[in-house]
Amino acid sequence: AAAEPPLRWESRCRQQLRHLQDGARIAARLPPRLEGRWVSTGCEVRPGPEFLTRSYLFYANRLFKAYQFYYWDPSCRDPSYTLVIKGKLRLRQASWITRGATEADYHLHKVGIVFHSQKAMREVASWINQTSGQGCGGFLPPGRAWAPGALYELLSAKTERDCTAALGFAMHELSLVRVEKHYQPLLQPGQSGSQLVEELYLGDIHTDWVERLHYRPTGYQRPLQSAVHHVHPCPACGIIYRADEHHPPILPAGAQLPMQLSGSWVSTHCEVRPAVLFLTRYFIFHGNNHTWEGYYYHYSDPLCKQPTFTIYASGHYSQGIPSSKVRGGTELAFKVTQARVTPMDQVTVMMLNSSEPGSCGLASSWSAGVEQDITATNGCLALGIKLPHTEYELFKTEQDTRDRSLLYIGERPTDGSSPDSPDKRPTSYQAPLVQCAGASEEFSNYISLKYLGGKDANGKEALKPLPVAFLLFIALLFLR
């Protein structure tokens, strides 16, 4: 692929950006149908960090049984403990906050834990004995021998016992639900057609450990996929599907990839953030001089078809070092030195034109579809953008089952703030970006990708620009 001409790479990036706006290919039924089993497609990282895989089974009578398999390592090969969660779920109305989602009520009947080593048993018991309330202090007596396969009760609705808080456990993810269906082209040689893929999006997990116990989601976490209708190939799907509390899934070993940022990266789908922000992202990293450019295209709908505003940002980034907190991750510092904003609808135009003079570009000069530089005003107060600005980031690269390079960038703080100090560096990741241009294809004429808001060669409306992930906190201010 390195020998392919730059225009070939450019067309790939352009094609992926256009594909993201083709929301008609995605169907989302309201209310969703949940019956059946849903599984993780790989090792997941939650804030903390926590490494886990999930297998959730929903019955037609609204009951559910969920497995959460926890691990010591980011490859999900060394199991620590498993939670077995039983309860009942009732779907309610469409969400007034998160467009395209359905709100739900859930009730937990039982939560049990199975330890997969003496070490895990000692660690969890110490958490519970130290931090839990009355009735949980003697959850496991000190020195108790590990019993392989034994199920210990953490929560029981009948006895009103609940010792789950010490684990940071809550199932509030079930309070926000969305199911998407789309068709994946068959990849096998000589085959044409496509196959159905169903994805279950559940509510996001708060990035602050304390807040997650009572946080009600407004965004999503990494989706589960139907055990029947999932992407192919998916080596992890069958392993997780066949697993239970006595046989936790041990995922295949993945190749350790060096951190190679250079090139162009683009979103794989319309992304949702807490506070409710819909966006797609497009980044170009120039490894030769450690500079970067980012386009954040914001929308008002969950299919990313109704643009609201776009942010272009640029700056430079530091040399990466291995993360001491999140195994497999790389720590970097990103400096944002320049930014431009393009309002795409009249609501945003009115907001920017009513902002305080000197706080966001030229006063009262904003109009839809016209980009304006906000560097001279040190950012844009109305959008919460401050320049210059440094963020402490977490990155990792992986290869998926189709041999595509994926880039994971740190998850934004749920409270809408910025990771502007080392202690606020993320411990989990956003949805991955896929590489659409390699390091050697940093072409000079990619400028046409910046402004896809006009007409393409066929006279059809092309993509509107997208906004910057390092400034996602603007969503809170904008939507309020």
Short mmCIF file of C-alpha atoms in Angstrom, two decimals:
data_model
loop_
_atom_site.label_atom_id
_atom_site.label_comp_id
_atom_site.label_asym_id
_atom_site.label_seq_id
_atom_site.Cartn_x
_atom_site.Cartn_y
_atom_site.Cartn_z
CA ALA A 1 0.00 0.00 0.00
CA ALA A 2 2.96 2.32 0.60
CA ALA A 3 3.56 2.45 -3.13
CA GLU A 4 0.06 3.69 -3.93
CA PRO A 5 -0.11 7.26 -5.27
CA PRO A 6 -1.25 10.03 -2.91
CA LEU A 7 -4.49 10.60 -4.80
CA ARG A 8 -5.45 6.98 -4.16
CA TRP A 9 -5.02 7.57 -0.43
CA GLU A 10 -6.85 10.88 -0.65
CA SER A 11 -9.82 9.19 -2.27
CA ARG A 12 -9.86 6.62 0.56
CA CYS A 13 -10.08 9.33 3.21
CA ARG A 14 -12.72 11.18 1.21
CA GLN A 15 -14.64 7.96 0.64
CA GLN A 16 -14.67 7.12 4.34
CA LEU A 17 -15.86 10.63 5.26
CA ARG A 18 -18.68 10.43 2.71
CA HIS A 19 -19.58 6.94 3.90
CA LEU A 20 -20.11 8.30 7.42
CA GLN A 21 -22.78 10.69 6.17
CA ASP A 22 -24.65 7.92 4.41
CA GLY A 23 -26.78 7.36 7.50
CA ALA A 24 -29.55 5.79 5.43
CA ARG A 25 -27.58 2.54 5.58
CA ILE A 26 -28.11 2.37 9.34
CA ALA A 27 -31.48 1.40 10.78
CA ALA A 28 -32.33 2.02 14.45
CA ARG A 29 -35.72 0.76 15.61
CA LEU A 30 -37.57 2.51 18.45
CA PRO A 31 -38.13 0.82 20.80
CA PRO A 32 -35.29 -1.65 20.13
CA ARG A 33 -35.56 -5.43 20.21
CA LEU A 34 -33.15 -6.79 22.81
CA GLU A 35 -33.96 -10.50 22.93
CA GLY A 36 -30.93 -12.74 22.49
CA ARG A 37 -27.27 -12.68 23.42
CA TRP A 38 -24.92 -9.74 22.86
CA VAL A 39 -21.15 -10.01 23.20
CA SER A 40 -18.02 -7.86 23.19
CA THR A 41 -15.99 -8.01 20.00
CA GLY A 42 -12.67 -7.61 21.82
CA CYS A 43 -11.02 -6.52 25.05
CA GLU A 44 -12.66 -3.37 26.43
CA VAL A 45 -11.03 -0.65 28.54
CA ARG A 46 -13.08 1.24 31.12
CA PRO A 47 -11.86 4.23 33.16
CA GLY A 48 -9.63 3.20 36.00
CA PRO A 49 -8.38 1.40 33.96
CA GLU A 50 -10.49 -1.76 34.00
CA PHE A 51 -10.08 -4.45 31.34
CA LEU A 52 -13.14 -6.55 30.62
CA THR A 53 -15.34 -8.45 28.18
CA ARG A 54 -19.14 -8.68 28.39
CA SER A 55 -21.82 -11.20 27.47
CA TYR A 56 -25.42 -10.09 28.03
CA LEU A 57 -28.50 -12.29 27.50
CA PHE A 58 -31.96 -10.70 27.33
CA TYR A 59 -35.09 -12.85 27.53
CA ALA A 60 -38.50 -12.17 26.00
CA ASN A 61 -40.03 -11.81 29.51
CA ARG A 62 -37.75 -8.79 30.22
CA LEU A 63 -35.40 -10.77 32.48
CA PHE A 64 -31.68 -10.62 31.74
CA LYS A 65 -28.50 -12.39 32.75
CA ALA A 66 -25.21 -10.58 32.22
CA TYR A 67 -21.61 -11.68 32.54
CA GLN A 68 -18.82 -9.18 33.08
CA PHE A 69 -15.40 -10.84 32.85
CA TYR A 70 -12.56 -8.78 34.38
CA TYR A 71 -8.84 -9.19 33.67
CA TRP A 72 -5.43 -8.12 34.93
CA ASP A 73 -4.16 -7.29 31.44
CA PRO A 74 -5.23 -5.15 28.43
CA SER A 75 -5.33 -8.20 26.12
CA CYS A 76 -7.98 -9.98 28.24
CA ARG A 77 -5.88 -13.13 28.58
CA ASP A 78 -5.39 -13.23 32.38
CA PRO A 79 -8.82 -13.40 34.13
CA SER A 80 -9.22 -11.82 37.54
CA TYR A 81 -12.89 -12.30 38.47
CA THR A 82 -16.32 -12.60 36.88
CA LEU A 83 -19.56 -10.89 37.87
CA VAL A 84 -22.86 -12.71 37.25
CA ILE A 85 -25.70 -10.18 37.14
CA LYS A 86 -29.39 -11.07 37.07
CA GLY A 87 -32.32 -8.71 36.91
CA LYS A 88 -35.21 -7.26 34.95
CA LEU A 89 -35.27 -4.50 32.33
CA ARG A 90 -38.22 -2.40 31.20
CA LEU A 91 -37.92 -0.20 28.13
CA ARG A 92 -39.61 3.18 28.45
CA GLN A 93 -39.91 6.15 26.08
CA ALA A 94 -37.52 7.62 23.57
CA SER A 95 -34.88 9.72 25.32
CA TRP A 96 -35.50 13.48 25.41
CA ILE A 97 -31.78 14.05 26.00
CA THR A 98 -29.96 11.63 23.71
CA ARG A 99 -31.63 11.57 20.29
CA GLY A 100 -32.07 8.07 18.91
CA ALA A 101 -31.83 6.36 22.32
CA THR A 102 -34.49 4.66 24.42
CA GLU A 103 -34.63 5.15 28.18
CA ALA A 104 -35.08 2.09 30.38
CA ASP A 105 -35.61 1.11 34.02
CA TYR A 106 -33.80 -1.86 35.47
CA HIS A 107 -33.97 -3.79 38.72
CA LEU A 108 -31.19 -6.05 39.95
CA HIS A 109 -32.17 -9.34 41.56
CA LYS A 110 -28.72 -10.80 42.22
CA VAL A 111 -25.05 -10.09 41.63
CA GLY A 112 -22.51 -12.83 42.30
CA ILE A 113 -18.74 -12.96 41.95
CA VAL A 114 -16.42 -15.82 41.02
CA PHE A 115 -12.69 -15.36 41.66
CA HIS A 116 -10.18 -16.84 39.25
CA SER A 117 -7.17 -16.70 41.57
CA GLN A 118 -6.25 -16.33 45.24
CA LYS A 119 -4.76 -12.92 44.39
CA ALA A 120 -8.06 -11.68 42.97
CA MET A 121 -9.95 -12.96 45.98
CA ARG A 122 -7.62 -11.19 48.43
CA GLU A 123 -7.73 -7.91 46.51
CA VAL A 124 -11.50 -7.73 46.10
CA ALA A 125 -12.13 -8.86 49.69
CA SER A 126 -9.88 -6.09 50.98
CA TRP A 127 -11.78 -3.49 48.92
CA ILE A 128 -15.12 -4.68 50.27
CA ASN A 129 -13.98 -5.07 53.88
CA GLN A 130 -12.47 -1.56 53.89
CA THR A 131 -15.02 0.50 51.99
CA SER A 132 -18.42 -1.18 52.20
CA GLY A 133 -21.14 -0.33 54.66
CA GLN A 134 -22.86 -2.32 57.34
CA GLY A 135 -23.38 -5.97 56.52
CA CYS A 136 -20.41 -6.16 54.15
CA GLY A 137 -17.47 -5.70 56.53
CA GLY A 138 -16.98 -9.43 56.93
CA PHE A 139 -17.70 -10.32 53.31
CA LEU A 140 -14.74 -12.70 53.25
CA PRO A 141 -12.77 -13.50 56.41
CA PRO A 142 -9.02 -12.71 56.18
CA GLY A 143 -6.98 -15.70 55.05
CA ARG A 144 -9.97 -17.47 53.53
CA ALA A 145 -8.69 -19.96 50.94
CA TRP A 146 -9.65 -19.44 47.33
CA ALA A 147 -12.30 -21.91 46.17
CA PRO A 148 -12.20 -22.24 42.36
CA GLY A 149 -15.65 -21.87 40.85
CA ALA A 150 -17.36 -20.79 44.08
CA LEU A 151 -19.98 -18.08 43.63
CA TYR A 152 -20.10 -15.44 46.36
CA GLU A 153 -23.14 -13.21 46.66
CA LEU A 154 -22.45 -9.48 46.38
CA LEU A 155 -26.03 -8.26 46.00
CA SER A 156 -29.39 -9.78 46.79
CA ALA A 157 -32.72 -8.00 46.41
CA LYS A 158 -34.36 -10.46 48.80
CA THR A 159 -31.98 -9.89 51.70
CA GLU A 160 -31.34 -6.23 50.74
CA ARG A 161 -27.60 -6.91 50.87
CA ASP A 162 -25.42 -4.84 48.51
CA CYS A 163 -21.64 -5.07 48.64
CA THR A 164 -20.99 -3.91 45.06
CA ALA A 165 -20.02 -0.27 45.68
CA ALA A 166 -16.40 -1.12 46.52
CA LEU A 167 -15.99 -2.51 43.00
CA GLY A 168 -17.30 0.69 41.43
CA PHE A 169 -20.12 -1.48 40.10
CA ALA A 170 -23.38 -0.09 38.74
CA MET A 171 -25.58 -1.19 35.86
CA HIS A 172 -26.74 2.31 34.95
CA GLU A 173 -25.56 1.50 31.42
CA LEU A 174 -28.91 -0.30 31.04
CA SER A 175 -30.80 2.98 31.47
CA LEU A 176 -29.89 4.14 27.93
CA VAL A 177 -30.29 1.72 25.02
CA ARG A 178 -29.91 1.88 21.24
CA VAL A 179 -29.77 -0.95 18.67
CA GLU A 180 -28.34 -0.26 15.20
CA LYS A 181 -28.55 -2.52 12.17
CA HIS A 182 -26.42 -2.28 9.07
CA TYR A 183 -25.07 -4.58 6.37
CA GLN A 184 -21.41 -5.54 6.09
CA PRO A 185 -20.09 -6.45 2.63
CA LEU A 186 -18.87 -10.04 2.39
CA LEU A 187 -15.09 -10.04 2.45
CA GLN A 188 -14.36 -13.56 1.16
CA PRO A 189 -12.88 -13.71 -2.36
CA GLY A 190 -15.44 -14.44 -5.03
CA GLN A 191 -18.41 -13.59 -2.80
CA SER A 192 -20.80 -10.74 -3.38
CA GLY A 193 -23.61 -9.44 -1.22
CA SER A 194 -23.65 -8.48 2.44
CA GLN A 195 -24.58 -9.77 5.87
CA LEU A 196 -26.58 -8.23 8.70
CA VAL A 197 -24.74 -6.73 11.68
CA GLU A 198 -26.63 -5.73 14.85
CA GLU A 199 -24.99 -3.55 17.50
CA LEU A 200 -26.26 -2.82 21.02
CA TYR A 201 -25.21 0.55 22.42
CA LEU A 202 -25.57 0.88 26.20
CA GLY A 203 -24.94 3.97 28.35
CA ASP A 204 -21.43 5.28 28.95
CA ILE A 205 -19.40 4.79 32.14
CA HIS A 206 -18.38 7.96 33.98
CA THR A 207 -14.65 8.67 33.83
CA ASP A 208 -14.62 9.58 37.55
CA TRP A 209 -14.71 6.44 39.73
CA VAL A 210 -16.81 8.12 42.45
CA GLU A 211 -19.34 9.61 40.04
CA ARG A 212 -20.00 6.37 38.15
CA LEU A 213 -22.09 4.95 41.01
CA HIS A 214 -24.90 7.46 40.47
CA TYR A 215 -24.21 8.84 36.96
CA ARG A 216 -27.07 8.52 34.49
CA PRO A 217 -25.61 8.11 30.97
CA THR A 218 -26.12 10.53 28.10
CA GLY A 219 -23.59 8.88 25.76
CA TYR A 220 -22.59 5.31 24.89
CA GLN A 221 -19.76 2.91 25.51
CA ARG A 222 -18.24 0.51 22.99
CA PRO A 223 -21.16 -1.45 21.47
CA LEU A 224 -21.88 -5.12 21.99
CA GLN A 225 -22.79 -7.11 18.89
CA SER A 226 -25.41 -9.77 18.34
CA ALA A 227 -24.01 -13.27 18.84
CA VAL A 228 -25.89 -14.25 15.67
CA HIS A 229 -25.44 -11.12 13.54
CA HIS A 230 -21.93 -9.78 14.15
CA VAL A 231 -19.04 -8.58 12.04
CA HIS A 232 -16.87 -11.21 10.37
CA PRO A 233 -14.27 -12.25 11.08
CA CYS A 234 -14.58 -11.89 14.88
CA PRO A 235 -12.29 -14.33 16.72
CA ALA A 236 -13.38 -12.98 20.12
CA CYS A 237 -17.15 -13.30 19.52
CA GLY A 238 -17.38 -17.10 19.66
CA ILE A 239 -15.00 -17.34 22.61
CA ILE A 240 -17.04 -14.85 24.66
CA TYR A 241 -20.34 -16.41 23.56
CA ARG A 242 -19.29 -19.86 24.88
CA ALA A 243 -17.87 -18.53 28.18
CA ASP A 244 -19.46 -18.57 31.63
CA GLU A 245 -18.44 -17.72 35.19
CA HIS A 246 -16.46 -20.96 35.50
CA HIS A 247 -14.80 -20.64 32.08
CA PRO A 248 -13.96 -16.96 31.45
CA PRO A 249 -13.01 -16.08 27.87
CA ILE A 250 -9.29 -15.94 27.12
CA LEU A 251 -8.87 -13.92 23.95
CA PRO A 252 -6.31 -14.68 21.22
CA ALA A 253 -2.97 -12.94 21.61
CA GLY A 254 -2.73 -9.84 19.44
CA ALA A 255 0.41 -8.46 17.87
CA GLN A 256 1.99 -5.57 19.80
CA LEU A 257 2.13 -2.65 17.38
CA PRO A 258 4.59 0.22 17.78
CA MET A 259 3.01 3.65 18.04
CA GLN A 260 3.03 4.96 14.47
CA LEU A 261 0.90 8.11 14.35
CA SER A 262 2.01 9.49 11.00
CA GLY A 263 -0.67 9.58 8.34
CA SER A 264 -4.40 10.29 8.23
CA TRP A 265 -7.08 8.80 10.47
CA VAL A 266 -10.86 9.07 10.28
CA SER A 267 -13.89 7.98 12.34
CA THR A 268 -15.46 4.61 11.59
CA HIS A 269 -19.00 5.72 12.46
CA CYS A 270 -21.06 8.62 13.79
CA GLU A 271 -19.85 9.02 17.37
CA VAL A 272 -21.84 10.03 20.43
CA ARG A 273 -20.42 11.83 23.47
CA PRO A 274 -21.97 12.62 26.84
CA ALA A 275 -23.91 15.88 27.04
CA VAL A 276 -25.08 15.07 23.88
CA LEU A 277 -22.69 15.54 21.08
CA PHE A 278 -22.71 13.75 17.73
CA LEU A 279 -19.57 14.03 15.67
CA THR A 280 -17.05 12.53 13.30
CA ARG A 281 -13.31 13.17 13.43
CA TYR A 282 -10.49 13.39 10.88
CA PHE A 283 -6.82 13.76 11.87
CA ILE A 284 -3.54 14.18 10.04
CA PHE A 285 -0.31 13.55 11.98
CA HIS A 286 3.00 14.68 10.50
CA GLY A 287 5.66 12.52 12.14
CA ASN A 288 8.57 14.34 10.54
CA ASN A 289 7.99 17.51 12.61
CA HIS A 290 5.49 16.26 15.25
CA THR A 291 2.66 18.53 14.11
CA TRP A 292 -1.00 17.57 13.84
CA GLU A 293 -4.25 18.81 12.33
CA GLY A 294 -7.74 17.81 13.36
CA TYR A 295 -11.22 18.31 11.95
CA TYR A 296 -14.22 17.81 14.24
CA TYR A 297 -17.53 17.76 12.41
CA HIS A 298 -20.43 18.23 14.84
CA TYR A 299 -24.03 17.26 14.14
CA SER A 300 -27.41 17.49 15.85
CA ASP A 301 -28.55 13.93 15.03
CA PRO A 302 -27.30 10.37 15.75
CA LEU A 303 -26.72 9.62 12.05
CA CYS A 304 -24.45 12.66 11.54
CA LYS A 305 -26.55 14.08 8.70
CA GLN A 306 -27.47 17.51 10.15
CA PRO A 307 -24.27 19.56 10.65
CA THR A 308 -24.14 22.23 13.35
CA PHE A 309 -20.52 23.42 13.35
CA THR A 310 -16.98 22.36 12.50
CA ILE A 311 -13.71 23.01 14.26
CA TYR A 312 -10.31 22.81 12.65
CA ALA A 313 -7.41 22.79 15.12
CA SER A 314 -3.67 22.36 14.75
CA GLY A 315 -0.53 22.33 16.83
CA HIS A 316 2.26 19.97 17.80
CA TYR A 317 2.67 16.92 20.02
CA SER A 318 5.37 15.45 22.23
CA GLN A 319 7.38 12.29 21.88
CA GLY A 320 5.29 9.41 23.24
CA ILE A 321 6.27 7.38 26.29
CA PRO A 322 4.71 4.08 27.49
CA SER A 323 1.92 4.66 29.99
CA SER A 324 2.69 3.53 33.54
CA LYS A 325 -1.02 3.49 34.42
CA VAL A 326 -2.67 1.93 31.36
CA ARG A 327 -0.70 -1.02 30.05
CA GLY A 328 -0.50 -0.97 26.27
CA GLY A 329 -1.11 2.78 26.08
CA THR A 330 1.23 5.63 25.13
CA GLU A 331 1.25 9.01 26.86
CA LEU A 332 1.59 12.18 24.80
CA ALA A 333 1.08 15.90 25.33
CA PHE A 334 -0.80 17.81 22.64
CA LYS A 335 -0.58 21.56 22.22
CA VAL A 336 -3.36 23.33 20.35
CA THR A 337 -2.02 26.61 18.92
CA GLN A 338 -4.46 27.45 16.11
CA ALA A 339 -8.16 26.92 15.52
CA ARG A 340 -10.86 27.86 13.04
CA VAL A 341 -14.64 27.49 13.36
CA THR A 342 -17.29 27.05 10.68
CA PRO A 343 -20.90 27.45 11.86
CA MET A 344 -23.17 25.22 9.78
CA ASP A 345 -26.63 26.20 11.04
CA GLN A 346 -28.43 29.40 12.05
CA VAL A 347 -28.59 28.51 15.75
CA THR A 348 -24.79 28.40 15.97
CA VAL A 349 -24.49 31.57 13.85
CA MET A 350 -26.80 33.47 16.21
CA MET A 351 -24.93 32.23 19.28
CA LEU A 352 -21.53 33.27 17.88
CA ASN A 353 -22.80 36.66 16.69
CA SER A 354 -24.18 37.43 20.15
CA SER A 355 -20.91 36.58 21.90
CA GLU A 356 -18.89 39.27 23.64
CA PRO A 357 -16.76 41.35 21.20
CA GLY A 358 -13.16 40.18 21.09
CA SER A 359 -13.97 36.79 22.63
CA CYS A 360 -14.59 34.76 19.46
CA GLY A 361 -13.29 35.98 16.11
CA LEU A 362 -14.60 39.15 14.53
CA ALA A 363 -17.65 40.41 16.39
CA SER A 364 -21.04 39.95 14.67
CA SER A 365 -19.39 38.68 11.47
CA TRP A 366 -20.36 35.00 11.53
CA SER A 367 -22.41 33.42 8.74
CA ALA A 368 -23.35 29.83 7.92
CA GLY A 369 -20.77 27.85 5.96
CA VAL A 370 -18.05 30.51 6.30
CA GLU A 371 -14.92 29.56 8.25
CA GLN A 372 -13.34 32.06 10.62
CA ASP A 373 -10.00 31.98 12.43
CA ILE A 374 -10.30 32.29 16.22
CA THR A 375 -6.56 32.23 16.98
CA ALA A 376 -6.25 36.03 17.27
CA THR A 377 -8.93 36.10 20.02
CA ASN A 378 -7.17 33.28 21.92
CA GLY A 379 -9.99 30.92 21.10
CA CYS A 380 -13.74 31.26 21.40
CA LEU A 381 -15.31 31.91 24.79
CA ALA A 382 -18.81 30.99 23.58
CA LEU A 383 -17.59 27.52 22.58
CA GLY A 384 -15.27 27.11 25.55
CA ILE A 385 -12.14 27.03 23.36
CA LYS A 386 -8.99 28.49 24.90
CA LEU A 387 -5.77 29.03 22.95
CA PRO A 388 -2.98 28.13 23.31
CA HIS A 389 -3.99 24.98 25.14
CA THR A 390 -2.18 21.79 26.23
CA GLU A 391 -3.87 18.42 26.77
CA TYR A 392 -2.38 15.29 28.28
CA GLU A 393 -3.42 12.36 26.15
CA LEU A 394 -3.44 8.57 26.01
CA PHE A 395 -3.07 6.78 22.65
CA LYS A 396 -2.79 3.22 21.40
CA THR A 397 -2.75 1.57 17.97
CA GLU A 398 -4.11 -1.84 17.04
CA GLN A 399 -4.86 -3.88 13.97
CA ASP A 400 -8.38 -5.19 13.46
CA THR A 401 -9.34 -8.55 12.02
CA ARG A 402 -9.33 -7.01 8.52
CA ASP A 403 -5.69 -5.88 8.98
CA ARG A 404 -6.68 -2.21 9.16
CA SER A 405 -4.70 0.07 11.50
CA LEU A 406 -6.84 1.54 14.29
CA LEU A 407 -6.01 4.52 16.49
CA TYR A 408 -7.54 4.88 19.95
CA ILE A 409 -7.41 8.34 21.57
CA GLY A 410 -8.13 8.93 25.26
CA GLU A 411 -11.73 9.24 26.42
CA ARG A 412 -12.88 12.76 27.21
CA PRO A 413 -13.78 13.56 30.86
CA THR A 414 -17.51 12.95 31.30
CA ASP A 415 -17.97 16.25 33.15
CA GLY A 416 -17.03 18.18 29.99
CA SER A 417 -13.69 19.45 31.33
CA SER A 418 -10.35 19.15 29.57
CA PRO A 419 -7.42 16.82 30.47
CA ASP A 420 -5.21 19.90 30.89
CA SER A 421 -2.99 18.49 33.63
CA PRO A 422 -1.12 15.16 33.93
CA ASP A 423 -3.41 13.96 36.75
CA LYS A 424 -6.41 14.30 34.40
CA ARG A 425 -4.87 12.15 31.69
CA PRO A 426 -7.46 9.61 30.40
CA THR A 427 -7.38 5.96 31.50
CA SER A 428 -9.76 4.71 28.79
CA TYR A 429 -10.38 5.31 25.10
CA GLN A 430 -12.84 6.81 22.63
CA ALA A 431 -14.14 4.88 19.62
CA PRO A 432 -11.26 4.02 17.28
CA LEU A 433 -10.23 5.91 14.17
CA VAL A 434 -9.18 3.94 11.08
CA GLN A 435 -6.12 4.82 9.04
CA CYS A 436 -7.04 6.06 5.57
CA ALA A 437 -3.60 7.34 4.49
CA GLY A 438 -0.15 6.13 5.43
CA ALA A 439 2.89 8.00 6.70
CA SER A 440 4.49 8.36 3.29
CA GLU A 441 1.33 9.77 1.72
CA GLU A 442 1.27 13.17 3.43
CA PHE A 443 0.12 14.73 0.20
CA SER A 444 0.11 18.44 -0.42
CA ASN A 445 -3.27 18.63 -2.10
CA TYR A 446 -5.40 17.15 0.69
CA ILE A 447 -6.80 20.65 1.18
CA SER A 448 -9.87 19.56 -0.76
CA LEU A 449 -10.71 17.30 2.16
CA LYS A 450 -10.95 20.26 4.48
CA TYR A 451 -13.91 21.80 2.76
CA LEU A 452 -16.28 19.10 1.69
CA GLY A 453 -19.24 21.37 2.13
CA GLY A 454 -19.66 22.23 -1.55
CA LYS A 455 -20.67 20.06 -4.48
CA ASP A 456 -18.80 17.04 -5.70
CA ALA A 457 -18.14 16.14 -9.33
CA ASN A 458 -21.65 14.72 -9.68
CA GLY A 459 -23.29 17.85 -8.35
CA LYS A 460 -24.32 16.19 -5.11
CA GLU A 461 -23.79 17.86 -1.76
CA ALA A 462 -20.52 16.66 -0.27
CA LEU A 463 -19.45 16.33 3.33
CA LYS A 464 -19.50 19.28 5.65
CA PRO A 465 -16.40 19.77 7.78
CA LEU A 466 -16.15 17.97 11.19
CA PRO A 467 -14.81 19.26 14.64
CA VAL A 468 -11.80 18.60 17.00
CA ALA A 469 -11.78 15.82 19.62
CA PHE A 470 -9.31 17.53 21.86
CA LEU A 471 -11.91 20.26 22.38
CA LEU A 472 -14.96 18.10 22.95
CA PHE A 473 -15.79 19.88 26.16
CA ILE A 474 -17.34 22.62 24.00
CA ALA A 475 -20.33 20.34 23.64
CA LEU A 476 -21.53 21.02 27.16
CA LEU A 477 -21.34 24.77 26.79
CA PHE A 478 -22.80 24.77 23.30
CA LEU A 479 -25.79 22.59 24.14
CA ARG A 480 -26.56 24.38 27.36
#
